[in-house]
One Martini backbone bead per residue (centre of mass of N, CA, C, O) as a GRO file, in nm:
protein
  218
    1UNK     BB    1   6.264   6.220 -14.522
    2UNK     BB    2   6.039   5.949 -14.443
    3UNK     BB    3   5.731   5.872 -14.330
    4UNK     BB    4   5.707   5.607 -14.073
    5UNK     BB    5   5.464   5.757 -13.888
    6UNK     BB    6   5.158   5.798 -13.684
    7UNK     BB    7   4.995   6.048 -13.442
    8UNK     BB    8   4.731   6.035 -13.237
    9UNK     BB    9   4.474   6.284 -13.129
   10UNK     BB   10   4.191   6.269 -12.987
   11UNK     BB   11   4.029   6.543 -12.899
   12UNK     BB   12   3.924   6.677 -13.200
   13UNK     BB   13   3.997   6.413 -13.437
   14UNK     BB   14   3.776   6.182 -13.334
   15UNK     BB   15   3.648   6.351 -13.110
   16UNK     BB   16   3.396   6.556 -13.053
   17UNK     BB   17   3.481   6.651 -12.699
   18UNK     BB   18   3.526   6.951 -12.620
   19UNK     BB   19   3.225   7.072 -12.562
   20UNK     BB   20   3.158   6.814 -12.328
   21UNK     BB   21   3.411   6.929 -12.137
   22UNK     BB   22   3.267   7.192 -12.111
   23UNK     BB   23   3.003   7.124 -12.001
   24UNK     BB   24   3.120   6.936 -11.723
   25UNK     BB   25   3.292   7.156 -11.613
   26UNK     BB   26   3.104   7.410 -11.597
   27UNK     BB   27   2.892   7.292 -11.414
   28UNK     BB   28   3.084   7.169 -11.198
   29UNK     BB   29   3.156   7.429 -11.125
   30UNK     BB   30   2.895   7.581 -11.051
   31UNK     BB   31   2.782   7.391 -10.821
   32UNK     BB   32   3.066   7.511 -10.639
   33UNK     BB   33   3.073   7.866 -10.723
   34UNK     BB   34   3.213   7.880 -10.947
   35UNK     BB   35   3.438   8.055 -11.240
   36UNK     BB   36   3.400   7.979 -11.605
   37UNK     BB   37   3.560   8.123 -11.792
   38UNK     BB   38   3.655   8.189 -12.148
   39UNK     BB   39   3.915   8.030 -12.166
   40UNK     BB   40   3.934   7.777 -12.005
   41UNK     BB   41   3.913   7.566 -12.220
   42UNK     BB   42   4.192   7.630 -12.347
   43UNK     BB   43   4.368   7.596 -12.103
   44UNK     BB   44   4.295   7.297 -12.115
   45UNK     BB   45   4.409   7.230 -12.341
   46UNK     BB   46   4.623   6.961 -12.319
   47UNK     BB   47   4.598   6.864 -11.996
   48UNK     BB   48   4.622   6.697 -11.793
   49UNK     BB   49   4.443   6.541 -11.538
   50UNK     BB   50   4.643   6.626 -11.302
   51UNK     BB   51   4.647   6.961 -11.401
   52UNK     BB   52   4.300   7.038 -11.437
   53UNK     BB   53   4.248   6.957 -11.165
   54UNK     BB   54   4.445   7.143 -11.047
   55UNK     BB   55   4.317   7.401 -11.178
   56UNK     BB   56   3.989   7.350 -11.002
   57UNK     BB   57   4.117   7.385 -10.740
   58UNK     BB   58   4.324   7.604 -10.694
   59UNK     BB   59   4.240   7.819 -10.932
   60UNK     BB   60   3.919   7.811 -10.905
   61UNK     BB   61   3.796   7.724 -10.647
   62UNK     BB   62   3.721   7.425 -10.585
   63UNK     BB   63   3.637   7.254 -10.307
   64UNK     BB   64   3.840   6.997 -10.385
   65UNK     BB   65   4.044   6.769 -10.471
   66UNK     BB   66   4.253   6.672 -10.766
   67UNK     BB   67   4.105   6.384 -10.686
   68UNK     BB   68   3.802   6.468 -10.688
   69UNK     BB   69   3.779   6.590 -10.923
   70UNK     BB   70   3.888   6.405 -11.138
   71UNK     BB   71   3.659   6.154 -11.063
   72UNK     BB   72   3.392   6.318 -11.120
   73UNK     BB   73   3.448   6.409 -11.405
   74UNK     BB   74   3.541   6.126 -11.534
   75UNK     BB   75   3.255   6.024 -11.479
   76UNK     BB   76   3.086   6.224 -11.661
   77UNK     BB   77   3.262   6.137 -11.933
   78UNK     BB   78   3.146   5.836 -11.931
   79UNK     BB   79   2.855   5.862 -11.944
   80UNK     BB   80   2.830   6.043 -12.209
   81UNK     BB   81   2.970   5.797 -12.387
   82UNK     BB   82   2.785   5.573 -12.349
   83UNK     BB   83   2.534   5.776 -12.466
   84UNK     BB   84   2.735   5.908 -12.637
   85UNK     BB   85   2.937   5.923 -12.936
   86UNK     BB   86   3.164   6.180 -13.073
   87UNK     BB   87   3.212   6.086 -13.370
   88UNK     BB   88   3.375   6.206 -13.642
   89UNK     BB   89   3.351   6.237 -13.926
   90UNK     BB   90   3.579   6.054 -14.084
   91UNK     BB   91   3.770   5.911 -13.903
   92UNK     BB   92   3.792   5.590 -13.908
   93UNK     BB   93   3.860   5.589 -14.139
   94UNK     BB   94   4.156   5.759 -14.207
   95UNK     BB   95   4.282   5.554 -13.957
   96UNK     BB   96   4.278   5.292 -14.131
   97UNK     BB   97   4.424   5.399 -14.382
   98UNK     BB   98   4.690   5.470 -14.230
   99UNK     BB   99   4.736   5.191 -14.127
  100UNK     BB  100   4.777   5.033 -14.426
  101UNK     BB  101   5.082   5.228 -14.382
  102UNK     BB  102   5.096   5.306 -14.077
  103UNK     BB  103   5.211   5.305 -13.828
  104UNK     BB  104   5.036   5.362 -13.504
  105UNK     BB  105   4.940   5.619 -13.243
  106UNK     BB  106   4.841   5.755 -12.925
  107UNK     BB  107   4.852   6.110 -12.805
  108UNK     BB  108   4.683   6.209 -12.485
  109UNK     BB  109   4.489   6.382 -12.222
  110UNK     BB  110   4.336   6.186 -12.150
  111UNK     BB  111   4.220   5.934 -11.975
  112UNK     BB  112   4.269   5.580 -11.967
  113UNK     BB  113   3.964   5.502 -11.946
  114UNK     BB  114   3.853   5.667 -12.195
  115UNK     BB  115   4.021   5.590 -12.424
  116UNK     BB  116   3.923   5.286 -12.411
  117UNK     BB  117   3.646   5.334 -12.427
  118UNK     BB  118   3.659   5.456 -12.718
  119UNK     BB  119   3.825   5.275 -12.876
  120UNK     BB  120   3.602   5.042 -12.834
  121UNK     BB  121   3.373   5.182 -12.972
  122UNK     BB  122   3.482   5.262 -13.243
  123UNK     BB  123   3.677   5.010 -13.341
  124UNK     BB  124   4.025   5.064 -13.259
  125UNK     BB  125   4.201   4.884 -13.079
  126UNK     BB  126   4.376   4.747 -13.312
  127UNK     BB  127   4.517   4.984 -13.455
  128UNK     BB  128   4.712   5.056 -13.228
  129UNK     BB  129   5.074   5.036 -13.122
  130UNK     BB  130   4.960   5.239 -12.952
  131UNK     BB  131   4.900   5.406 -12.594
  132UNK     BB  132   4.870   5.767 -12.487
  133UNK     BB  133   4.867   5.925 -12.159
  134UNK     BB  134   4.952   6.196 -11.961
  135UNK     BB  135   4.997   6.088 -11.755
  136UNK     BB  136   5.214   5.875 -11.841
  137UNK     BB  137   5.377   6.145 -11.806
  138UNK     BB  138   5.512   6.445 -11.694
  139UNK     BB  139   5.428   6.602 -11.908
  140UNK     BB  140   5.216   6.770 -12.093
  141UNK     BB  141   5.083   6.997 -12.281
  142UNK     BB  142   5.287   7.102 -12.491
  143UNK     BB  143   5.469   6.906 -12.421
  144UNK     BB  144   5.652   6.633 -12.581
  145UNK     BB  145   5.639   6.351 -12.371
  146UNK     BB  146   5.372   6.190 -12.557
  147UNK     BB  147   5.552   6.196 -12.839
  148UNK     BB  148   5.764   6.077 -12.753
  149UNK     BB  149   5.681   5.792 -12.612
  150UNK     BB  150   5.539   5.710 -12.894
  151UNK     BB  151   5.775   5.654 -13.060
  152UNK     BB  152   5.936   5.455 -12.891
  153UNK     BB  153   5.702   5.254 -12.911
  154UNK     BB  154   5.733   5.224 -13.237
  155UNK     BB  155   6.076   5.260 -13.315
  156UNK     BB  156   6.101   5.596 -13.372
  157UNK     BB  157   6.182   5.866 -13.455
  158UNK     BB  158   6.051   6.187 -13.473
  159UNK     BB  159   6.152   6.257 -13.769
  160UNK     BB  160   5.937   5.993 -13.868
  161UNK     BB  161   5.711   6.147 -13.771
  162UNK     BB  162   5.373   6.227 -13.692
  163UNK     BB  163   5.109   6.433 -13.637
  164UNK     BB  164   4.766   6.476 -13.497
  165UNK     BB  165   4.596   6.785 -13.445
  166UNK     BB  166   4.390   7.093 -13.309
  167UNK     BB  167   4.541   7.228 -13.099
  168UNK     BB  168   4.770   7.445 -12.952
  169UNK     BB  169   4.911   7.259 -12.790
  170UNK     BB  170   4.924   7.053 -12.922
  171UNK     BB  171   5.080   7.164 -13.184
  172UNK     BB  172   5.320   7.188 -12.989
  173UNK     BB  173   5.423   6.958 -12.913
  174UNK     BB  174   5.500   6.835 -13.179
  175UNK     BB  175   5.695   7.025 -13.281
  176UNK     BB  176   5.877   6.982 -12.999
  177UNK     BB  177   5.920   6.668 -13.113
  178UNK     BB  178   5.997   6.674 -13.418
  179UNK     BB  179   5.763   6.650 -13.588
  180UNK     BB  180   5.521   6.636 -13.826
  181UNK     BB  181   5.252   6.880 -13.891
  182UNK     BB  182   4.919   6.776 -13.837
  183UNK     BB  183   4.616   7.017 -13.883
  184UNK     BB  184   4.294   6.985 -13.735
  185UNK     BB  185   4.089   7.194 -13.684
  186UNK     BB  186   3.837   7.373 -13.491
  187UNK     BB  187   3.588   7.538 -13.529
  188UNK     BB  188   3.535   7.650 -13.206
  189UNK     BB  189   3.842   7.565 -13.130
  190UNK     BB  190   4.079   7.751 -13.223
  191UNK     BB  191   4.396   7.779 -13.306
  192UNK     BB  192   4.649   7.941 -13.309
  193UNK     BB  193   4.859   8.098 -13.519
  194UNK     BB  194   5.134   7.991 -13.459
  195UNK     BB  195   5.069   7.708 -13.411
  196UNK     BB  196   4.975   7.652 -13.691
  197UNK     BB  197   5.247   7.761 -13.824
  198UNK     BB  198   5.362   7.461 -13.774
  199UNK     BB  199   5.226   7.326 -13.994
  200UNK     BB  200   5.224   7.149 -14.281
  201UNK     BB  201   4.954   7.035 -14.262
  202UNK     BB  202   4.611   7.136 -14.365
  203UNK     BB  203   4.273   7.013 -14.256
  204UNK     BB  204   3.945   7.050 -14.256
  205UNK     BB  205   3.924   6.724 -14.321
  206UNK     BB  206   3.970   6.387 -14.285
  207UNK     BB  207   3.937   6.312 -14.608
  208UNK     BB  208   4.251   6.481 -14.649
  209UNK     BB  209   4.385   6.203 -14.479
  210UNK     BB  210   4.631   6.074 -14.651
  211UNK     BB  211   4.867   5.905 -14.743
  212UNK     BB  212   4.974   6.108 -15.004
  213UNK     BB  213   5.004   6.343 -14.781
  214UNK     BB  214   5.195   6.237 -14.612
  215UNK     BB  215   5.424   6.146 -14.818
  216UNK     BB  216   5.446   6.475 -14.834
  217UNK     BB  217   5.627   6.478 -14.618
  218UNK     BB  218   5.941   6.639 -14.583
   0.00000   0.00000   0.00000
């Protein structure tokens, strides 16, 4: 069976937005003298906005709702993309070049706002025949519903989609969703040692994310 599709997802694949994340939100929690553990971005990587806002909010306990959380930070992380977007460098070339032989989709835990606004300055809004945030899904990552909802979209089984991820939550999305896993380790937060056993393809660098790479899996 062959890859008839591939789903990209955002943060730590095209931009390059982990460490941005954990600045603003880091910050975010220290303002309200609450304490952002050493683990908080990795635990934090791949849930929803409406999961991570209630995870500062109820269980780290900054004092605010955890729609009021979301806000804050969303709006944070929107000055800093403005100010300057964190493209991670061969990115936008790779997803082109796959888009050139594979219908494409983007499957998300940014939310709706952010996704947007990088897609737009990074100018691949035309690119992907689907953008999918975990808002949009009733569970975030791990769970493979915004991964299930984008083959849907694209009118692909599962079985012929591929994956595109760097954390250890993506990439148990992928797997979960019965994806081809293509890892994209990220430098800094690296994914645990199991979610990697995940992938059929790793590649250190999206330079190695060629069309004839994908089409040799399965």
């Amino acid at each position: 069976m062959t890859i008839e599709a591939v789903v990209f997802d955002l943060d730590g694949v095209i931009i390059d937005s982990e460490e941005v994340w954990e600045e603003v939100r880091r910050g975010y929690v220290a303002e309200h003298g609450r304490e952002f553990l050493p683990d908080t971005q990795t635990r934090l990587m791949g849930m929803s906005t409406g999961e991570w806002a209630r995870h500062l909010s109820e269980d780290v306990g900054v004092p605010r709702s955890p729609e009021q959380v979301a806000s804050d930070v969303l709006g944070r992380m929107a000055e800093r993309y403005r100010a300057e977007l964190p493209v991670i460098p061969g990115a936008v070339a790779a997803v082109r070049r796959l888009a050139d032989r594979f219908p494409l989709a983007l499957a998300s835990s940014a939310a709706r706002v952010l996704i947007d606004q990088v897609l737009e300055t990074a100018g691949l809004t035309d690119v992907f025949r689907a953008t999918l945030s975990t808002e949009e899904v009733p569970r975030g990552k791990p769970a493979p519903d915004v991964y299930l909802a984008a083959a849907e979209r694209l009118g692909f089984a599962p079985e012929v989609c591929a994956g595109v991820e760097d954390s250890s939550n993506g990439l148990r999305a992928v797997g979960a969703a019965g994806f081809a896993v293509i890892a994209v380790p990220h430098g800094v937060y690296p994914p645990a040692e199991d979610a990697l056993a995940l992938a059929s393809l790793v590649v250190d660098d999206l330079s190695e994310l060629t069309v004839e790479a994908v089409e040799k899996l399965r």
